[in-house]
Coordinates of C-alpha atoms in Angstrom, one line a residue:
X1 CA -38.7 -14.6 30.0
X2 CA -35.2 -15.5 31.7
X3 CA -33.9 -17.3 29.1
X4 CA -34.9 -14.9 26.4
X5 CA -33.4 -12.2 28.2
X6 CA -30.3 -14.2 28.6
X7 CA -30.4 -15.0 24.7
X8 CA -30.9 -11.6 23.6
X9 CA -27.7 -10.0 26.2
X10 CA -25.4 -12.9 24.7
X11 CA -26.6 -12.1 21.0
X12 CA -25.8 -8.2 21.8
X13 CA -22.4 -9.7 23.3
X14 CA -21.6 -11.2 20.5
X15 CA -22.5 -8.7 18.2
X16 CA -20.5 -6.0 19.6
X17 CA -17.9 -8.8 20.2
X18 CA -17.6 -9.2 15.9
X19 CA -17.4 -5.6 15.7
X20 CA -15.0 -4.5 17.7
X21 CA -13.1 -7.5 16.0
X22 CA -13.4 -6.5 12.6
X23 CA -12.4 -2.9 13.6
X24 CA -9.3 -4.0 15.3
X25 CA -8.6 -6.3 12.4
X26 CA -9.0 -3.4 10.0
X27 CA -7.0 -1.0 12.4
X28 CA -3.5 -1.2 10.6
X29 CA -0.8 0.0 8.6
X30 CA 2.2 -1.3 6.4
X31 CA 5.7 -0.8 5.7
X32 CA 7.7 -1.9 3.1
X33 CA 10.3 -3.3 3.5
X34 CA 13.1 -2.7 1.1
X35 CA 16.6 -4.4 0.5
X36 CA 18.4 -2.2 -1.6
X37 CA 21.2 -2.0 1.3
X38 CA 24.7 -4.1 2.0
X39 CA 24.6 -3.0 6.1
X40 CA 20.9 -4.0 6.5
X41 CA 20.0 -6.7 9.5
X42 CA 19.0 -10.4 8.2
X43 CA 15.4 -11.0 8.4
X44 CA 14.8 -13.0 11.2
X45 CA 15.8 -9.9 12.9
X46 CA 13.8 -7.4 10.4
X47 CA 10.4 -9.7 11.0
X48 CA 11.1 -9.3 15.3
X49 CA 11.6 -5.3 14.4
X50 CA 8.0 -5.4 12.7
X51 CA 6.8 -7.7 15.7
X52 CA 8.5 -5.6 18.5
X53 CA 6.5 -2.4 17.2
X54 CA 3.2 -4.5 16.5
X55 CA 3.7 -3.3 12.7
X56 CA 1.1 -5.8 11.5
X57 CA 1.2 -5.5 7.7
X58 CA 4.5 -6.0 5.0
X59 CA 5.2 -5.4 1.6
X60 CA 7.6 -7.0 -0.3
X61 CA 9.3 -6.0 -3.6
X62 CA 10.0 -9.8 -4.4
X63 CA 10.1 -13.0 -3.0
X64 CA 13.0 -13.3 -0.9
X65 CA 13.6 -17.0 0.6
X66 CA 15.1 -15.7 3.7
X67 CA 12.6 -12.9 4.6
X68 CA 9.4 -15.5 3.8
X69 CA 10.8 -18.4 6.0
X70 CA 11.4 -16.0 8.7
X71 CA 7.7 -15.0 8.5
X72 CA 6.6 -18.2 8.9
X73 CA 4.1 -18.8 12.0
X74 CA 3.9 -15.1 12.3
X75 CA 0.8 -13.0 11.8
X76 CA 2.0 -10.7 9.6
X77 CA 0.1 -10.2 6.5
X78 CA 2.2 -10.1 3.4
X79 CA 2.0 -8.2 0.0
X80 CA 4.2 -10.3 -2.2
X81 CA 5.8 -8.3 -5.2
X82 CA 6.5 -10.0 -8.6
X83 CA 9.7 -8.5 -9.4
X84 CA 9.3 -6.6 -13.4
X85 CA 11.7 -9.0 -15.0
X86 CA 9.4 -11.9 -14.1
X87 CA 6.6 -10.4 -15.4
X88 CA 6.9 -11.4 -19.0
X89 CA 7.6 -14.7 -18.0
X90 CA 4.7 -15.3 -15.9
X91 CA 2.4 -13.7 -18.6
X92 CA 3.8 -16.1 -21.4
X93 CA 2.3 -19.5 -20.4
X94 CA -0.2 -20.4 -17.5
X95 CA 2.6 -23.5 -17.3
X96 CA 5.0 -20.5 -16.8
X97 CA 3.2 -19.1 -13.8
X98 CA 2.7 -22.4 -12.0
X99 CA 6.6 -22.9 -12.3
X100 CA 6.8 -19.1 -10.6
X101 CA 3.7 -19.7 -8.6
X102 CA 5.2 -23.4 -7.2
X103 CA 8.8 -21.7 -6.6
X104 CA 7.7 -18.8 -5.0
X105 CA 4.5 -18.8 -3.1
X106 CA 3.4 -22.6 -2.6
X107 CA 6.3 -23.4 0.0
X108 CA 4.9 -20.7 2.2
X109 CA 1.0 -20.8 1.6
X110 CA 0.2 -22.8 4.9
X111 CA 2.7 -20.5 7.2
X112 CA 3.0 -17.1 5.9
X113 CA -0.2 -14.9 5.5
X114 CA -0.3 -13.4 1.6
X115 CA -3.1 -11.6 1.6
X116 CA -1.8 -9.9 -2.0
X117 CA 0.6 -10.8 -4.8
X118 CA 1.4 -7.7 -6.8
X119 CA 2.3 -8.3 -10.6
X120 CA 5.5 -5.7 -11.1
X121 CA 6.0 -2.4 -9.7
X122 CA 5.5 1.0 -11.7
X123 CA 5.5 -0.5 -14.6
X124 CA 2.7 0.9 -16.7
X125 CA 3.3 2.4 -18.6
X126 CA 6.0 0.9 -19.8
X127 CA 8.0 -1.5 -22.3
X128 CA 6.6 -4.3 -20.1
X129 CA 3.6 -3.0 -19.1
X130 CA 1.7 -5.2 -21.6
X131 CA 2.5 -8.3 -19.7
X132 CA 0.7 -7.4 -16.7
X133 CA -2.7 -8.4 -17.6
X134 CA -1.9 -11.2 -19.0
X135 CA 0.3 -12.3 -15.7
X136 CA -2.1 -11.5 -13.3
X137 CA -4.9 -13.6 -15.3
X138 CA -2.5 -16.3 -15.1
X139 CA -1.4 -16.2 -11.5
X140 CA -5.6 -15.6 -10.5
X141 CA -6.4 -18.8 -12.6
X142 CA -4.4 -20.8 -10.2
X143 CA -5.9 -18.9 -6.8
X144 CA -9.4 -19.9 -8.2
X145 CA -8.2 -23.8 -9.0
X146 CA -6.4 -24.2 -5.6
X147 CA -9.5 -22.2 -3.8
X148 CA -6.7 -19.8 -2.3
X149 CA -9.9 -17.3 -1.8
X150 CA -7.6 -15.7 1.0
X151 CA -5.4 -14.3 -1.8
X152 CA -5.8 -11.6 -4.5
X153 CA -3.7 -10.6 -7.3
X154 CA -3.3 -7.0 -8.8
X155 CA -0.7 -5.0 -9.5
X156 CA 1.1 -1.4 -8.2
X157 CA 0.5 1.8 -10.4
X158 CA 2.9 5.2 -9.9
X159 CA 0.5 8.8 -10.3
X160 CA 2.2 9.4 -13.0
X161 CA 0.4 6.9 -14.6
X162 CA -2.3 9.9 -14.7
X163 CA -2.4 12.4 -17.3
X164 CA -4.3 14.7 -15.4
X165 CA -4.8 14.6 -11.6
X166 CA -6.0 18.5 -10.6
X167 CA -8.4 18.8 -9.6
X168 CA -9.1 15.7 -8.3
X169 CA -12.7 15.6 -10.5
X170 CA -10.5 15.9 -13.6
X171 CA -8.3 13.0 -12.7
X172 CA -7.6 10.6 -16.0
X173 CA -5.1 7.5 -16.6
X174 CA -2.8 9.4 -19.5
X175 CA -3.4 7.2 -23.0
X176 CA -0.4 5.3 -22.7
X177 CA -1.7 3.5 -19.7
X178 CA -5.3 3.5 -20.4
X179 CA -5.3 0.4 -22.7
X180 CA -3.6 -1.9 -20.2
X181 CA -5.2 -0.2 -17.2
X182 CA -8.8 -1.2 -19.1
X183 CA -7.7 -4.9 -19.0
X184 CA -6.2 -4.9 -15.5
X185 CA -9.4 -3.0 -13.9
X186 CA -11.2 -5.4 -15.4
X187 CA -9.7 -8.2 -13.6
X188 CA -9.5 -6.6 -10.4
X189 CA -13.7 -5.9 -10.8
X190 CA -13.9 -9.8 -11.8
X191 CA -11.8 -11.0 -8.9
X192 CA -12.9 -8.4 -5.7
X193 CA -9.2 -7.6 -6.2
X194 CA -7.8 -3.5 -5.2
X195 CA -6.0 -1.7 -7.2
X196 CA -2.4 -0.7 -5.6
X197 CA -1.0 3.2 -6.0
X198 CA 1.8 5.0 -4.5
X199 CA 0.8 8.2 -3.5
X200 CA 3.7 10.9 -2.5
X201 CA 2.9 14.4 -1.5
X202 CA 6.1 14.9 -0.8
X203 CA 7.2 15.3 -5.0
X204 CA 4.5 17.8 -6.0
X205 CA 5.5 19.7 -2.9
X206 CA 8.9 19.8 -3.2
X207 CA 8.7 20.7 -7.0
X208 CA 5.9 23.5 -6.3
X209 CA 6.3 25.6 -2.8
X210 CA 4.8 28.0 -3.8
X211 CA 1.6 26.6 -4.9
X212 CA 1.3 24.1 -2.4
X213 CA 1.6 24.6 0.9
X214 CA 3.3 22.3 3.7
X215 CA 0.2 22.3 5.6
X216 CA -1.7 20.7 3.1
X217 CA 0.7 18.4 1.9
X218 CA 1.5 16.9 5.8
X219 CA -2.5 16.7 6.7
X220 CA -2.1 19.6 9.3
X221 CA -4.2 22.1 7.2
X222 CA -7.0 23.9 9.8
X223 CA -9.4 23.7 7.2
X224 CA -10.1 23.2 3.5
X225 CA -7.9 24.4 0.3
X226 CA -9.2 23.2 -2.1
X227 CA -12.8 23.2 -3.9
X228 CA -13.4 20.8 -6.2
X229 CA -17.1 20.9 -7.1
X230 CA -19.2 20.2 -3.5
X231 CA -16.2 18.0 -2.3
X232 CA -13.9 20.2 0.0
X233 CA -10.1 18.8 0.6
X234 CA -7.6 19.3 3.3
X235 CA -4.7 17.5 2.4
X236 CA -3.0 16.8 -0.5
X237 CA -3.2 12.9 -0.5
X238 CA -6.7 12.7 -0.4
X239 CA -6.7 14.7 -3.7
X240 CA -4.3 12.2 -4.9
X241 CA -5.9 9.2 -4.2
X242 CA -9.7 10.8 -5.2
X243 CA -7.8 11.3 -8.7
X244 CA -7.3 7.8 -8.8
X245 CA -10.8 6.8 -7.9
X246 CA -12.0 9.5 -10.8
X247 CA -9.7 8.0 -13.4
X248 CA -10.6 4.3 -12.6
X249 CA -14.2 6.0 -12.8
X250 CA -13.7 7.2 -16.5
X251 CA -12.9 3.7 -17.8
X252 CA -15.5 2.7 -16.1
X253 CA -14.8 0.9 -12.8
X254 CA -15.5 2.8 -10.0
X255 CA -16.3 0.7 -7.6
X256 CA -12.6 -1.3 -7.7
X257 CA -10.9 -0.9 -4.2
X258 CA -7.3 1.1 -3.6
X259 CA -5.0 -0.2 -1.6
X260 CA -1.6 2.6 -0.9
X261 CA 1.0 0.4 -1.9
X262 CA 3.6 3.2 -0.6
X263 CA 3.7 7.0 0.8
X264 CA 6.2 8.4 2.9
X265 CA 8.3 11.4 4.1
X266 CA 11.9 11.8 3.3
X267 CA 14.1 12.4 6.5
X268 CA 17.1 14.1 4.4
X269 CA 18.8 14.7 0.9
X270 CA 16.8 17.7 0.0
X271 CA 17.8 20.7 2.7
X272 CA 14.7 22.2 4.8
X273 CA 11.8 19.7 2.3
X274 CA 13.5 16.5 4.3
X275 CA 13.8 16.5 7.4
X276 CA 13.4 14.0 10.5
X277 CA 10.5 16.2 12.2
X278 CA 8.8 16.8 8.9
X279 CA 9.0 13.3 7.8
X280 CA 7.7 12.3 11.7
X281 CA 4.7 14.4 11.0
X282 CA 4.0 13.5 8.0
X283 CA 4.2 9.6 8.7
X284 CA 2.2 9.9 11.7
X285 CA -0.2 11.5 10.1
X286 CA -0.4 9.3 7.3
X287 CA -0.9 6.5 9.8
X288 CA -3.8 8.1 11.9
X289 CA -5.2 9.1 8.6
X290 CA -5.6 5.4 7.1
X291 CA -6.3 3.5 10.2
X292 CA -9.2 6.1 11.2
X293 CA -10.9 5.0 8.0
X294 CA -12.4 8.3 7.3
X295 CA -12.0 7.4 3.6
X296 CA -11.6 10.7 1.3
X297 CA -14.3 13.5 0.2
X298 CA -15.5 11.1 -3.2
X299 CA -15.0 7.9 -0.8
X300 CA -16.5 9.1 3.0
X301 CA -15.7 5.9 5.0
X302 CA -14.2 3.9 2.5
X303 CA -11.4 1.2 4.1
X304 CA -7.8 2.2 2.2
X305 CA -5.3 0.3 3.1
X306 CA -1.6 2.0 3.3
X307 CA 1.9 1.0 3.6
X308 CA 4.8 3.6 5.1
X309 CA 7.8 3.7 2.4
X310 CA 10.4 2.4 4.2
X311 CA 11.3 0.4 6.7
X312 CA 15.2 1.1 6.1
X313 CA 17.5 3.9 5.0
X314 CA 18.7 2.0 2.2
X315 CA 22.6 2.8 1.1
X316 CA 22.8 1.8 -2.2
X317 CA 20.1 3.6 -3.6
X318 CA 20.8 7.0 -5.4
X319 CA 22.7 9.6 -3.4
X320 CA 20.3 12.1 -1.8
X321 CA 16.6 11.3 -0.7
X322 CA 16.0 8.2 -2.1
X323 CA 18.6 6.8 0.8
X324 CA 16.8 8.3 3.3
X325 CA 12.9 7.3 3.2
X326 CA 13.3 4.7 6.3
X327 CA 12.2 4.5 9.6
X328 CA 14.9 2.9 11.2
X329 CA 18.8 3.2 10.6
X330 CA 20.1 0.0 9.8
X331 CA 21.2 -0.7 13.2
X332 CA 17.3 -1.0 13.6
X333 CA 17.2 2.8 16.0
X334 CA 14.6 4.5 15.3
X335 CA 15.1 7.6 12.6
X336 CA 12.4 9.6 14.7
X337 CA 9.3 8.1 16.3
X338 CA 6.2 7.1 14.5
X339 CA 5.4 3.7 16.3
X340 CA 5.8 4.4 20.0

């Protein structure tokens, strides 16, 4: 009786041990970190930054030598961008995407934790966009031969890739994107890979004040605004991202993951829409919102990654708010607080 007592309290123990693992494993939040600066810190000192505020998840726009060997032995998990030039390539040959793969990800595979590779950014639709399925196929042809089950390929979509995303219930990839969207989807549902999306509701308040109110668009509505059906939403991202889910839906793959490659909050460049305190709320926000995993109304409890957009005020981007998305000044001081 002893001993089966003391089997079933350690079974419980471990049980609640796993859980409460998984949760803190699933507890997390990215931020990209862009480069698009000439006063930014090396990365040595960028990857400390992410370690000094426990920021446990990085995306990268391409595969910079410098800011991959200084992740090395870290725990940081990665999402490593294809740049769009190197898309084509990649998609012309599998010989062509070994050659990438070999350069670009194989010194780093035993050291550095890349959990995704994302094939181009925003580029569908597009002039390239009809690479990307065939890139993708390529680079997840060599995952499956090397057993690299650990790492999953997709690629990063922009809502205007949507012809229609009010209400959410009405949300649909426009026509230009739907061909190439039906052939990436369907190797996302083959591989158990996510879909990436930005998500802003900072543009379609900013372009529409009237209509759409702050409160909604920085999660700090009291209660519902909009209707959609028998779903009920109180911010303006979950709308987003349920138009997503509904379009991938329509072309039949509903059950592919989404993963928010990028939102964030503007700290200047537009008067009283950008400011440091709105772009605070909003972030934080954003971060309790994703790492609660309360899902959205068409996906109750469904885990959705997300990644803040951006680590850095970046100076050589255009003039106005696209300098001014970071979270810390270059100096690495906090633009206002969203970490602790």
């Amino acid at each position: 009786m002893g001993y089966l007592w003391l089997v079933l309290v350690l079974s419980t123990l471990l049980a609640i041990h796993n859980q409460i693992g998984t949760a803190n494993a699933t507890l997390d939040i990215g931020v990209n970190y862009g480069m698009i600066g000439d006063n930014l810190p090396p990365p040595a000192d960028v990857i400390n930054l992410y370690q000094k505020y426990d920021i446990p998840k990085m995306r990268l726009f391409n595969p910079n030598p410098d800011a991959l060997n200084a992740l090395k032995g870290t725990q940081i998990a990665v999402s490593l961008g294809v740049t769009n030039e190197d898309v084509p390539t990649i998609a012309s040959s599998p010989e062509a995407a070994a050659s990438w793969f070999a350069t670009n990800v194989e010194p780093y595979i035993d050291a550095v934790n890349i959990p995704y590779i994302s094939v181009g950014n925003e580029i569908i639709p597009g002039e390239l966009a009809g690479s990307v399925p065939g890139a993708m196929q390529n680079l997840a042809n060599i995952l499956a031969a090397r057993k690299l089950d650990g790492m999953r390929v997709t690629t990063v979509i922009a809502m205007s890739a949507l012809a229609n995303s009010y209400p959410p219930s009405a949300g649909e990839f426009s026509s230009a994107a739907s061909a190439v969207l039906k052939d990436v989807l369907t190797i996302l549902d083959q591989t158990g890979s996510p879909l990436m999306v930005n998500v802003y509701p900072y543009f379609p308040y900013a372009s529409n004040p009237t209509d759409i109110s702050l409160d909604y668009a920085q999660f700090t509505a009291p209660g519902p605004v909009v209707q959609d059906g028998n779903l009920s939403y109180q911010n303006l991202f979950d709308a987003m991202v349920d138009s997503v889910f509904w379009a991938m839906e329509k072309l039949g793959y509903g059950n592919v993951d989404l993963v928010v490659s990028e939102s964030g909050w503007p700290s200047a460049g537009n008067g009283n829409f950008t400011t440091p305190d709105l772009a605070a709320v909003y972030n934080k926000n954003f971060l309790q919102h994703i790492t609660s995993m309360v899902g959205t109304p068409k996906k109750p409890g469904a885990m959705i990654e997300g990644f803040i957009f951006a680590l850095f005020n970046e100076d050589q981007k255009p003039a106005g708010v696209e300098q001014n998305w970071g979270l810390f000044t270059p100096d690495m001081q906090p633009v206002y607080n969203v970490f602790g």
